[in-house]
Tab-separated table of C-alpha atoms in Angstrom:
chain	number	residue	atom	x	y	z
U	1	MET	CA	147.583	150.569	143.931
U	2	THR	CA	149.868	152.892	142.093
U	3	HIS	CA	150.006	153.093	138.315
U	4	HIS	CA	153.404	151.354	138.516
U	5	ALA	CA	151.924	148.419	140.454
U	6	HIS	CA	149.033	148.141	137.984
U	7	LYS	CA	151.496	148.085	135.052
U	8	LEU	CA	153.702	145.542	136.867
U	9	HIS	CA	150.610	143.413	137.507
U	10	GLY	CA	149.648	143.401	133.814
U	11	ASN	CA	153.179	142.788	132.555
U	12	ASN	CA	153.499	139.636	134.682
U	13	ILE	CA	150.426	137.843	133.331
U	14	THR	CA	151.389	134.677	131.428
U	15	ASP	CA	149.121	133.839	128.466
U	16	ASN	CA	146.500	131.201	129.352
U	17	ASP	CA	148.295	130.223	132.581
U	18	ALA	CA	146.730	131.355	135.853
U	19	ILE	CA	149.247	129.500	138.047
U	20	ALA	CA	152.318	130.993	136.382
U	21	SER	CA	150.620	134.405	136.387
U	22	VAL	CA	149.826	134.391	140.100
U	23	ASN	CA	153.400	133.401	140.951
U	24	SER	CA	154.933	135.948	138.580
U	25	ILE	CA	152.730	138.802	139.827
U	26	GLN	CA	153.392	137.974	143.488
U	27	THR	CA	157.158	137.842	142.838
U	28	GLY	CA	157.112	141.113	140.887
U	29	LEU	CA	155.106	142.944	143.538
U	30	PHE	CA	157.331	141.635	146.337
U	31	ARG	CA	160.475	142.758	144.498
U	32	ARG	CA	159.047	146.251	143.960
U	33	TYR	CA	157.327	146.629	147.367
U	34	ASP	CA	159.365	144.449	149.736
U	35	ASP	CA	157.768	146.005	152.833
U	36	GLN	CA	154.208	145.272	151.644
U	37	ARG	CA	152.271	141.996	151.401
U	38	PHE	CA	149.787	141.154	148.657
U	39	LEU	CA	147.041	138.630	148.019
U	40	VAL	CA	147.042	137.663	144.324
U	41	VAL	CA	144.256	135.633	142.687
U	42	CYS	CA	144.166	134.552	139.013
U	43	ALA	CA	141.897	132.400	136.834
U	44	THR	CA	141.852	131.630	133.124
U	45	ALA	CA	138.773	132.369	131.054
U	46	ASN	CA	138.753	128.670	130.099
U	47	GLU	CA	138.361	127.649	133.770
U	48	ALA	CA	135.327	129.879	134.053
U	49	LYS	CA	133.752	128.495	130.851
U	50	THR	CA	134.256	124.810	131.655
U	51	GLY	CA	133.021	125.145	135.204
U	52	ASP	CA	136.287	123.973	136.807
U	53	ALA	CA	136.457	127.198	138.797
U	54	THR	CA	132.750	127.245	139.690
U	55	ALA	CA	133.318	126.161	143.289
U	56	ASN	CA	135.936	128.896	143.654
U	57	LYS	CA	133.910	131.890	142.474
U	58	VAL	CA	135.269	135.026	144.074
U	59	HIS	CA	133.118	138.004	145.009
U	60	PHE	CA	135.122	141.021	146.089
U	61	SER	CA	134.141	144.432	147.394
U	62	SER	CA	136.461	147.179	148.544
U	63	SER	CA	136.697	150.914	148.849
U	64	GLY	CA	139.696	153.189	148.552
U	65	ASP	CA	143.093	152.219	147.181
U	66	GLY	CA	145.163	149.056	147.392
U	67	TYR	CA	143.747	146.719	144.772
U	68	CYS	CA	143.547	146.244	141.016
U	69	ASN	CA	142.066	143.845	138.477
U	70	VAL	CA	143.627	143.066	135.113
U	71	VAL	CA	142.361	140.861	132.285
U	72	LYS	CA	144.987	140.059	129.663
U	73	ASN	CA	145.576	137.183	127.237
U	74	ASN	CA	142.743	134.987	128.560
U	75	VAL	CA	143.749	135.412	132.236
U	76	TRP	CA	142.012	137.501	134.925
U	77	CYS	CA	144.078	138.502	137.961
U	78	GLN	CA	143.403	140.561	141.049
U	79	ALA	CA	146.005	141.868	143.482
U	80	VAL	CA	145.096	143.270	146.892
U	81	ALA	CA	147.504	144.987	149.279
U	82	LEU	CA	147.265	143.532	152.798
U	83	SER	CA	147.856	145.371	156.050
U	84	ALA	CA	147.673	144.200	159.635
């Protein structure tokens, strides 16, 4: 992802709210890159500590460009550009 997309990603994280963050990031990326599709995943640090997200652990591996991870204000988010 470009530096602009990474900054956009981080600016759209809502403190302690993974659901609002995922929606805000997806909306922001779509507005900036309307010809591109993204997969956005977020979780709060609290979900990880309490075990609520245990069944949804995500393991991700990729090479090249097209993805970024941001941790900000108790929320971790990952955005991945999709292509078909």
